Coordinates of C-alpha atoms and ligand atoms in Angstrom, one line a residue:
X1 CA 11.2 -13.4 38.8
X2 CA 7.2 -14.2 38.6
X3 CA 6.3 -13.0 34.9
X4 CA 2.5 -12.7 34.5
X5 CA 0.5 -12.6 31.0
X6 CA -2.8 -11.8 30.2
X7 CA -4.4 -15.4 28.7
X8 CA -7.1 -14.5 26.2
X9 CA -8.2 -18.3 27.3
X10 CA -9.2 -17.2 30.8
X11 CA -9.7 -13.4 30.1
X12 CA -7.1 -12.8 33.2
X13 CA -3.5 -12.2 33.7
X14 CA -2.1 -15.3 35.4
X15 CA 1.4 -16.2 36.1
X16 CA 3.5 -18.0 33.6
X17 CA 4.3 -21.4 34.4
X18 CA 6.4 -23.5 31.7
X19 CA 5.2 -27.0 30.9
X20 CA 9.1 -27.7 31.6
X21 CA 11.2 -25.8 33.5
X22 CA 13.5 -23.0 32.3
X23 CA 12.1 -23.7 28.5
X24 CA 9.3 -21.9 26.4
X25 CA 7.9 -23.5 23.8
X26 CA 6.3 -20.5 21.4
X27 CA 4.1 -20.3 18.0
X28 CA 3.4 -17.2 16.4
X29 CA 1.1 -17.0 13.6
X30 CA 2.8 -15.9 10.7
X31 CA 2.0 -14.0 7.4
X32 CA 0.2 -15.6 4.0
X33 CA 2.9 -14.0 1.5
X34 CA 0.8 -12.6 -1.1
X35 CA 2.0 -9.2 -0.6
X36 CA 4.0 -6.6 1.2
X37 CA 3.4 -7.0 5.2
X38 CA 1.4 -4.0 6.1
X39 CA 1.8 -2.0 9.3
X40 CA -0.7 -3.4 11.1
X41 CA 0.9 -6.7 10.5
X42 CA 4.4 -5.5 12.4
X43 CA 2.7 -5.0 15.4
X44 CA 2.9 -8.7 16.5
X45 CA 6.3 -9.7 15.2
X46 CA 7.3 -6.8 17.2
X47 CA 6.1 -7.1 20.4
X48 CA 6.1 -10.8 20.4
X49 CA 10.0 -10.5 19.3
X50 CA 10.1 -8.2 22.4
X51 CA 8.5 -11.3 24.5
X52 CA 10.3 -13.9 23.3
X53 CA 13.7 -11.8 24.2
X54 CA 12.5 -10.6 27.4
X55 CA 11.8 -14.6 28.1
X56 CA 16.1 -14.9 27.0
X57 CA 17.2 -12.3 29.1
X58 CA 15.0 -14.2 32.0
X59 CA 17.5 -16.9 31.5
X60 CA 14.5 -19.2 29.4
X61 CA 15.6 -21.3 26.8
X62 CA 12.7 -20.3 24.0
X63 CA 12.0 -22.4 21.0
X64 CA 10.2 -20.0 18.5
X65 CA 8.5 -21.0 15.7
X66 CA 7.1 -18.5 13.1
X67 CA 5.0 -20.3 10.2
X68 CA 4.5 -18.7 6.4
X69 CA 1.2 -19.3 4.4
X70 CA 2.4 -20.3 1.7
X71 CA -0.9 -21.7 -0.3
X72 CA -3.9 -20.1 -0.2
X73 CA -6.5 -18.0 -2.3
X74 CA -4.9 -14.9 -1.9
X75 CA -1.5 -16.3 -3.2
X76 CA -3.7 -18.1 -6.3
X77 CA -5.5 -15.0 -7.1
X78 CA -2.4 -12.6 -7.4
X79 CA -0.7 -15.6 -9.3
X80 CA -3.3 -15.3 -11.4
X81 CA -3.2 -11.5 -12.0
X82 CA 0.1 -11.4 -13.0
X83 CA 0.0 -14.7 -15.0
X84 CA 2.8 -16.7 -13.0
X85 CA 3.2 -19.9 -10.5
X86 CA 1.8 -19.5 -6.6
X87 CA 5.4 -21.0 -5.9
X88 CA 6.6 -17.7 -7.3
X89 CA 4.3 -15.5 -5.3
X90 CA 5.3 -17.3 -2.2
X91 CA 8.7 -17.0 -2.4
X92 CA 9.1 -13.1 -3.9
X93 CA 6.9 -12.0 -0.8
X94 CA 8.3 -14.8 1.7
X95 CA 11.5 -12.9 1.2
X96 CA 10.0 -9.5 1.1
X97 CA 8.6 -10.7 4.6
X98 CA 12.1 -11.5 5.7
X99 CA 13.7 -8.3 4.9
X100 CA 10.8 -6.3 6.2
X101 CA 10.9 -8.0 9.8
X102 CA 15.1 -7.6 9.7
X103 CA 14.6 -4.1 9.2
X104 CA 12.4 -3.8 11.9
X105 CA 15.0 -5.3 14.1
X106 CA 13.1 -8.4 14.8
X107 CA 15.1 -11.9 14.9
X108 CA 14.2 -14.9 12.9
X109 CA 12.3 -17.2 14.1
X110 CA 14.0 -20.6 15.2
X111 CA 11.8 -22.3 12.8
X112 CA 10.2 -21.1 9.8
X113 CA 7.6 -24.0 8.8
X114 CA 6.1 -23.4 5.7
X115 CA 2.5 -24.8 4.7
X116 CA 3.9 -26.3 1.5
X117 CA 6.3 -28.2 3.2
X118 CA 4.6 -29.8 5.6
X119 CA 1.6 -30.9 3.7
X120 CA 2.1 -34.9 4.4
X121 CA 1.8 -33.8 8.7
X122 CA -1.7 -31.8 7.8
X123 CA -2.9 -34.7 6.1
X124 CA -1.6 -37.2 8.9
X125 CA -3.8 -34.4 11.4
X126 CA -6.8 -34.4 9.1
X127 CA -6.8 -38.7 8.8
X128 CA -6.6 -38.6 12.9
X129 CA -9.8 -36.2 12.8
X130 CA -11.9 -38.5 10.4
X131 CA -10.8 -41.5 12.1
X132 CA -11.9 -40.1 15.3
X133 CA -15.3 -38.9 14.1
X134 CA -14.5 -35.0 14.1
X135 CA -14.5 -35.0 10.3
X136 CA -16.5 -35.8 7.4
X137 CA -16.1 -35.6 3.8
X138 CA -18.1 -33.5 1.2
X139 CA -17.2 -34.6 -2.4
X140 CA -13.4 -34.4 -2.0
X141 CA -13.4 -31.6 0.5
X142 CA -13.2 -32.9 4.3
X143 CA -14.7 -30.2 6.7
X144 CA -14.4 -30.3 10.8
X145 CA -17.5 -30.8 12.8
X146 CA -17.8 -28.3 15.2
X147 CA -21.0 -29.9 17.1
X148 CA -18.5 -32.1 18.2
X149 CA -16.0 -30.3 20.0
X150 CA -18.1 -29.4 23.2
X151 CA -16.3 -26.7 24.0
X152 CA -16.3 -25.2 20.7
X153 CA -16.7 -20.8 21.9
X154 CA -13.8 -21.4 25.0
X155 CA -11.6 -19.1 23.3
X156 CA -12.9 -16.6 21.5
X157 CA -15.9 -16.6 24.2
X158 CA -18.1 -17.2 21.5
X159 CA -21.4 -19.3 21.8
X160 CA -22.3 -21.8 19.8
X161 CA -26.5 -21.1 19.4
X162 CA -25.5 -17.6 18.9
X163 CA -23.0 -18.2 16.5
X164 CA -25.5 -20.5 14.3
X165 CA -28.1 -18.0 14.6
X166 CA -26.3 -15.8 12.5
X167 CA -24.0 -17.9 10.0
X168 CA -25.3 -18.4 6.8
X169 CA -24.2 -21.2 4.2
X170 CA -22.8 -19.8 1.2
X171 CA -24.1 -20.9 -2.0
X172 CA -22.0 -23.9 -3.3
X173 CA -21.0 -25.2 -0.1
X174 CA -21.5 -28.6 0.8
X175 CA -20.7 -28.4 4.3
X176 CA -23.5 -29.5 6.9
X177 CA -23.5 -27.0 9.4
X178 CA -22.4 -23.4 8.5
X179 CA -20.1 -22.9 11.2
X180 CA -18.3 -26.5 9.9
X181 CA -14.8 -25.3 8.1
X182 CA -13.0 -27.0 5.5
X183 CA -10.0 -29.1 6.5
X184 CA -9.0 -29.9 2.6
X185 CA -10.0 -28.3 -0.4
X186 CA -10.8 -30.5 -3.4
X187 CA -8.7 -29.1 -6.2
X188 CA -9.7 -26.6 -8.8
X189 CA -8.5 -25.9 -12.4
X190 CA -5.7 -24.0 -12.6
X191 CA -5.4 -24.3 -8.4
X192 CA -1.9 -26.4 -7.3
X193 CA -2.6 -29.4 -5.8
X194 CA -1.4 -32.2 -3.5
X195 CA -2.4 -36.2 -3.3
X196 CA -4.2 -37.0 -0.2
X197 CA -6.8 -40.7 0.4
X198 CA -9.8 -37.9 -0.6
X199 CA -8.4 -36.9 -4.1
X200 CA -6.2 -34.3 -4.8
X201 CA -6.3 -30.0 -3.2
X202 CA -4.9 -28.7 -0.9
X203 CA -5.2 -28.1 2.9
X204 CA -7.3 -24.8 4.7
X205 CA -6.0 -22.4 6.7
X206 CA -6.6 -23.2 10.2
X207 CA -5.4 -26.7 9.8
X208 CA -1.8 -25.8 8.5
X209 CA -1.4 -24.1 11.9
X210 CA -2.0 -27.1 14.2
X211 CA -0.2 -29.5 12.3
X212 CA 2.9 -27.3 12.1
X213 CA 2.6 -26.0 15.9
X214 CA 2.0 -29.6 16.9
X215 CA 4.8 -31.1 14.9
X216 CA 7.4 -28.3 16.5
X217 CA 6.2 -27.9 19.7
X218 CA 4.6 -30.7 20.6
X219 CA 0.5 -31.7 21.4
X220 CA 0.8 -29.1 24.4
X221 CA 2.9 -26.2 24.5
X222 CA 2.9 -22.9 26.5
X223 CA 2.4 -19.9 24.4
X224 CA 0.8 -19.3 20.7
X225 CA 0.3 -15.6 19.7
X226 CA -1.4 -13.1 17.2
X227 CA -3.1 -10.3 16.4
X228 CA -6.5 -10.1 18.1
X229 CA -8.4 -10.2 14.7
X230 CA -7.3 -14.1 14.1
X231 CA -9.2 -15.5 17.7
X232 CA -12.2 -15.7 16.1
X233 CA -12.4 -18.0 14.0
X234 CA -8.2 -19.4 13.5
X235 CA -7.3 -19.3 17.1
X236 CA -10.6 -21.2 18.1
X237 CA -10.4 -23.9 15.4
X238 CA -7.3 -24.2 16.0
X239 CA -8.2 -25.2 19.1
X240 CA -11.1 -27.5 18.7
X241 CA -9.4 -29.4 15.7
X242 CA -5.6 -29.9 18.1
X243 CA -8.0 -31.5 20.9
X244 CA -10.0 -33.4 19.5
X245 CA -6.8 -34.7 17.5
X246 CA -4.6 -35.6 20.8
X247 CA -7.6 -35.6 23.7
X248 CA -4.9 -32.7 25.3
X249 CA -4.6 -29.8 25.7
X250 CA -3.4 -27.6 23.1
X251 CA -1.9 -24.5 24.4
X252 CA -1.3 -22.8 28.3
X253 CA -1.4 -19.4 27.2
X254 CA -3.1 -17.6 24.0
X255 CA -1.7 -14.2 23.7
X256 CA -3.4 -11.2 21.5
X257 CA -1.9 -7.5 20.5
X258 CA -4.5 -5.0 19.9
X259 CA -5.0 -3.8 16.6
X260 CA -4.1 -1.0 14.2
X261 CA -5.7 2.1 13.2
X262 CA -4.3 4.8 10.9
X263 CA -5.6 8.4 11.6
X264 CA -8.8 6.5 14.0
X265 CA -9.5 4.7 11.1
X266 CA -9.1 1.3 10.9
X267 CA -7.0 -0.1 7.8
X268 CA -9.1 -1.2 4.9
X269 CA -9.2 -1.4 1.2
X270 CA -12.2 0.0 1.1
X271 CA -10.9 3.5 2.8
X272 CA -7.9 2.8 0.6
X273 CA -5.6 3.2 3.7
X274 CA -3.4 0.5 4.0
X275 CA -0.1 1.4 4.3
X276 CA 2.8 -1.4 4.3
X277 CA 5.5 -1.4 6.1
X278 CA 8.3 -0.7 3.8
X279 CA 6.2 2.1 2.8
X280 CA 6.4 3.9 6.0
X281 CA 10.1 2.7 6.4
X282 CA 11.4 5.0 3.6
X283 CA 10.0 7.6 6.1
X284 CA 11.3 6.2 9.5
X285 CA 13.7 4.1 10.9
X286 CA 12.7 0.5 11.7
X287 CA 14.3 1.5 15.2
X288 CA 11.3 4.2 15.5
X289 CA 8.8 1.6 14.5
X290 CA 9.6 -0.2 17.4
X291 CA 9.8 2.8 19.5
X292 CA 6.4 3.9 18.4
X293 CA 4.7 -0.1 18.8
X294 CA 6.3 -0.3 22.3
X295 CA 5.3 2.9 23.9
X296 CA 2.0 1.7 23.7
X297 CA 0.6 -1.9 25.7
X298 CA 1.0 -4.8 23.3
X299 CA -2.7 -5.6 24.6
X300 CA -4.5 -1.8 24.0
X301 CA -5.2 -0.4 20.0
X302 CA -2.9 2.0 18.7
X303 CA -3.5 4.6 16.7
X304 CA -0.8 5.0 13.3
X305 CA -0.1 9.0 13.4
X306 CA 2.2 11.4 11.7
X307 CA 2.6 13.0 15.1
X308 CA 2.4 9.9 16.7
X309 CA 5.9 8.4 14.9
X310 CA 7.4 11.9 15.1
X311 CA 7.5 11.7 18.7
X312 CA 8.7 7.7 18.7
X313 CA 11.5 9.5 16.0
X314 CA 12.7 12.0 19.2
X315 CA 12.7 9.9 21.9
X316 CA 14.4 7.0 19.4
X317 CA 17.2 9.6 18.5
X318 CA 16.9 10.7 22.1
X319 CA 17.9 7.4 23.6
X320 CA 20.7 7.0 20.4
X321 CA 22.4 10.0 21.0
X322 CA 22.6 9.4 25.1
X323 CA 23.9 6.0 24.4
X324 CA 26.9 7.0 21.9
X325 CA 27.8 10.3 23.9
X326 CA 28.3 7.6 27.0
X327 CA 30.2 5.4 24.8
X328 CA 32.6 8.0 23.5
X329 CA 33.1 9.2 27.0
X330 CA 33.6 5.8 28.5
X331 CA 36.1 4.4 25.4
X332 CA 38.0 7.8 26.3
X333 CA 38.0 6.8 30.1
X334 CA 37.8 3.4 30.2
X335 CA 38.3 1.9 34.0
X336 CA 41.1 -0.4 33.9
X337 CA 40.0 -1.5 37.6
X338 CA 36.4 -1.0 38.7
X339 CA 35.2 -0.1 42.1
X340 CA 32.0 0.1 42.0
X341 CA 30.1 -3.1 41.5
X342 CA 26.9 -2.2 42.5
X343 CA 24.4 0.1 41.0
X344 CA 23.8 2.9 42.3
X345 CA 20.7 4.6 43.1
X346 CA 18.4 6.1 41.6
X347 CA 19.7 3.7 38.8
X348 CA 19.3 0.7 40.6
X349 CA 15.6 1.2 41.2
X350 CA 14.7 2.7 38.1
X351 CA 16.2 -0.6 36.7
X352 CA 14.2 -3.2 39.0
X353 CA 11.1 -0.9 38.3
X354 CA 11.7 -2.0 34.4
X355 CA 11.9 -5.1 34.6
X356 CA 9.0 -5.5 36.9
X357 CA 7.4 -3.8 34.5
X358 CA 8.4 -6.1 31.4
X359 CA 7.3 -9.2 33.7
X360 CA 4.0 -7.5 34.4
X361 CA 2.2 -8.5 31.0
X362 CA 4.9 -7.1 29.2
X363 CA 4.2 -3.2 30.0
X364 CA 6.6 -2.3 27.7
X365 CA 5.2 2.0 28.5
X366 CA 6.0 1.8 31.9
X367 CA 9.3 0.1 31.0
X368 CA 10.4 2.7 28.3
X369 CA 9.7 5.3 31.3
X370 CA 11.7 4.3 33.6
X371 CA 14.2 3.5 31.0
X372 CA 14.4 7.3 29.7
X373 CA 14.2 8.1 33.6
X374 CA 17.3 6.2 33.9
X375 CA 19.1 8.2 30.6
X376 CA 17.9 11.9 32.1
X377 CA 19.9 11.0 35.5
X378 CA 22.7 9.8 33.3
X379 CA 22.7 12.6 31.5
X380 CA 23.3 14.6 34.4
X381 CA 26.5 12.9 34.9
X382 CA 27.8 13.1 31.5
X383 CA 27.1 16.7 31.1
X384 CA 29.9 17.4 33.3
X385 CA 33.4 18.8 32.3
X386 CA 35.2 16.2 34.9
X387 CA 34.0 13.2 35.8
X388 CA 35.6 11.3 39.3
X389 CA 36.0 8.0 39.0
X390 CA 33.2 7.0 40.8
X391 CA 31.2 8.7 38.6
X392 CA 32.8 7.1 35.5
X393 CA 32.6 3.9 37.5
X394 CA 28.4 4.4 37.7
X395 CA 28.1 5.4 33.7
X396 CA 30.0 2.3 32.9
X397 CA 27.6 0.0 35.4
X398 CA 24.5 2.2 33.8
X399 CA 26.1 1.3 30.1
X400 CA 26.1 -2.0 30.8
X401 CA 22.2 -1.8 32.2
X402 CA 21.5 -0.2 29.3
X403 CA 22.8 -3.1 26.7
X404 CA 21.1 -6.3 29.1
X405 CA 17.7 -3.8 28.8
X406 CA 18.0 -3.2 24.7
X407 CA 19.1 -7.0 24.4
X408 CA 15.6 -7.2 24.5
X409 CA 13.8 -3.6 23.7
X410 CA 15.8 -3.8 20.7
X411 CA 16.0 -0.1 20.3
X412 CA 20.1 1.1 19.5
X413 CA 21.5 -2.1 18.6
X414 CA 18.9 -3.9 16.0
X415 CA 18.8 -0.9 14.1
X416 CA 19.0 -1.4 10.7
X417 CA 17.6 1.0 8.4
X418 CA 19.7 4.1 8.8
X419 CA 19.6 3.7 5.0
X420 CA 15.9 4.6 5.1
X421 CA 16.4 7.6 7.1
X422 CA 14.4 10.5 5.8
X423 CA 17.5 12.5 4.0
X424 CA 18.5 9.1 2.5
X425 CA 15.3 8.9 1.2
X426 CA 15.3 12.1 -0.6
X427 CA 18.7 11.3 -1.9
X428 CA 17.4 8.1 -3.5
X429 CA 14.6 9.5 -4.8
X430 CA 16.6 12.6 -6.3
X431 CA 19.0 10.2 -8.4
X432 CA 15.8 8.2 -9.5
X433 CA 14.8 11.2 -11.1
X434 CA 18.0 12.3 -12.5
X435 CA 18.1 8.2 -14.2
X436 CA 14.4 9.4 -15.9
X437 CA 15.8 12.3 -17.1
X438 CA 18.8 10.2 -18.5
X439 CA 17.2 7.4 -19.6
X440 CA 14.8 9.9 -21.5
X441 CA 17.5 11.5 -23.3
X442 CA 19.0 7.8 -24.4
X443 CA 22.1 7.8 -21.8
X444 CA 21.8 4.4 -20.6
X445 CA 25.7 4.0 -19.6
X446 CA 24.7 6.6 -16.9
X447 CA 21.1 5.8 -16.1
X448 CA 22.7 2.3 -15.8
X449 CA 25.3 3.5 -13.7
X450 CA 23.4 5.2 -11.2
X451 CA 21.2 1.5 -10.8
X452 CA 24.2 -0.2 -10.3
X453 CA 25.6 2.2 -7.5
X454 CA 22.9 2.0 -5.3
X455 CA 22.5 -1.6 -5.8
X456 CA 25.8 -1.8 -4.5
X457 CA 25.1 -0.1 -1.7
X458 CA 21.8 -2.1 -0.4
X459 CA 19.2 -0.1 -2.8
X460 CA 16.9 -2.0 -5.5
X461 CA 15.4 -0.1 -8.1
X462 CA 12.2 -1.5 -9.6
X463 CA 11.2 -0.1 -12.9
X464 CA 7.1 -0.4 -12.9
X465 CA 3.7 1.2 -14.0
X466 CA 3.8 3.6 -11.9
X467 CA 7.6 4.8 -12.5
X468 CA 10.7 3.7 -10.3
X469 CA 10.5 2.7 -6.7
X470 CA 13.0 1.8 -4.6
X471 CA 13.6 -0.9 -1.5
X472 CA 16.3 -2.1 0.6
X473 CA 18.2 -5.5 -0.3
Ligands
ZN1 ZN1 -2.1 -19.4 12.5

């Protein structure tokens, strides 16, 4: 099977070739955990989960590596809001990050490589680059020198002049050249801090990502991913400070998912329309999330609608309720010797038209067609009163079809979040109002009750500013 992907670093679809057979070496850039994971963020976790499964069922042996931000300003700032550690910060929305991505049915990672962790490897990459000339040293900060990376732009299909023409140099920056970006940050008061030969601080962004990519996956490796917003400039420093590190290449393939708009606008504090994902999971299913990412192209912008998840909530339940009608019928009938080996048609082709699909640039809309395609001439079958046993024999080969195609769709069996379903919901937030009314009459040995039930069964109540909300464990 010849799998093609579109390669942001050529601009064309090409077909994938692994640097070693059968294996698939795979970075995904992961989130900074100083807050909830909005839904613009699910998008690639999703679809690259989708990818990296696709590549199992294919027979590939994937190594997937998913790093967490774990020090930066955004981190130090809310820190500083609330008055406690970073290390606190990191680890309350690390986990938040976890649960969030479980419910969304998407595996973890085989590695999780955290910034703070690995700090003595970013310093080892950042020595290597002043060594070699690529760096330089401002006071105690160390910045990369992007006049020296010739092919600074191949990514992102920026230009150098044209990017110069209009950077500007922010006051207090000692950096020579404003396109230049920091490697290590000298510390600040208040900021946590590590030892390195320039002083003490702690390492930039872009950095953490090639020294834990590298470390993992080695100086070359076929595929890192993200959203197309981080190209320009992560992916592309990424690349400039890897090469000029190892004198290799850095990665075969850079793939990008389009990005995220909510009602055609796109997500911003500003608009004061960012919506996180746990938010919109107290309204729908993590199993309808991924319905709703994967009817559209990883590679096109999707629009976040009401109308939009309503119809990824139909044809979710759709599929759910066609899968366990088959199962009930087929545990009642179950074929003690089967016949029929071979698919029949039209099952047969709707199934190779699939996967072609999934190996065409992972045309997950084309796939889902042919998939609800293969359930609407199944359906036919199991409408009937009396089924023959050939006919019990083709439900139980299209059941089977079915559970290879969702061992990577991940649509009936990484469902998670029933609990979140919208009557659920309503039932949660009913009692949570019942507890204020107890609570406000002084009957804590019930309000408390009512706490600990849910908590028993999976659901967190968190007593705030702005009154209770609730989350899944
Ligand atoms: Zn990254």
């Amino acid at each position: 099977m010849t799998l093609k992907l579109f390669n942001s670093l050529t601009r064309k679809k090409e077909t994938f070739i692994p640097i070693e057979e059968s294996k698939v070496r795979f970075y995904i850039c992961g989130p900074t955990v100083y807050g909830y994971i909005h839904i613009g963020n699910a998008r690639p976790f999703i679809v690259f989960d989708v990818l990296r499964s696709f590549f199992e069922y294919l027979k590939y042996d994937v190594t997937y590596v998913l790093n967490l931000t774990d020090i930066d300003d955004r981190i130090i700032n809310r820190a500083n809001q609330e008055g406690v550690d970073t290390s606190e910060i990191a680890t309350k929305y690390a986990r938040a990050f976890f649960e969030d991505i479980r419910a969304l049915g998407v595996r973890p990672a085989d590695i999780h490589p955290k910034a703070t962790e690995n700090v003595d490897t970013i310093i080892a990459l950042i020595k290597n680059l002043l060594d070699k000339g690529f760096a330089y040293k401002a006071g105690s900060d160390v910045f990369f020198n992007v006049a020296k990376f010739d092919t600074y732009g191949k990514l992102s299909g920026k230009k150098l002049e044209d990017l110069r023409a209009g950077a500007r140099v922010a006051v207090n920056e000692s950096k020579n050249n404003p396109l230049d970006f920091v490697l290590w940050k000298s510390r600040k008061p208040g900021e946590p801090a590590w030892d390195s030969p320039w002083g003490s601080g702690r390492p930039g962004w872009h950095i953490e990502c090639s020294a834990m990519s590298m470390k993992h996956l080695g100086h070359t490796f076929d595929i890192h991913a993200g959203g197309h917003d981080l190209i320009f400039p992560h992916h592309e420093n990424e690349v400039a400070q890897s090469e000029c590190a190892t004198g290799e290449p850095f990665v075969r393939y850079w793939l990008h998912n389009g990005l995220l708009q909510i009602d055609g606008e796109k997500m911003s504090k500003s608009i004061g329309n960012i919506l996180t994902v746990r938010e919109v999971l107290k309204k729908f299913s993590g199993s309808v999330l991924r319905m709703f990412f994967l009817q559209k192209h990883y590679r096109s912008p999707i629009d976040l609608t009401e109308a939009g998840l309503q119809a990824a909530e139909s044809a979710s339940s759709r599929l759910k309720i066609f899968y366990d009608k088959l199962c009930a019928l087929l545990d009642k009938n179950t074929l003690t010797d089967l016949k029929l080996s071979v698919l029949p048609e039209p099952f047969a082709s709707l199934k190779a038209g699939l996967i072609s699909a999934m190996a065409d640039d992972l045309n997950t809309p084309t796939a889902l067609s042919n998939l609800f395609e293969m359930v609407r001439e199944a359906n036919k079958l199991l409408s009937k009163e009396e089924h023959s046993v050939e006919e019990l024999a083709t439900l139980t080969l299209v059941r089977h079809e079915i559970e290879e195609t969702d061992a990577f769709l991940g649509l009936i069996s990484r469902d998670q979040t029933d609990l979140s379903s919208g009557l659920v919901s309503e039932l949660v937030t009913f009692l949570i109002e019942i507890r204020q009314e107890l609570r406000a009459k002084r009957e804590w040995a019930l309000a408390d009750k009512i706490r600990d039930g849910l908590n028993e069964r999976g659901i967190i109540l968190e007593d705030g500013g702005k009154g209770t909300e609730w989350r899944l464990h």
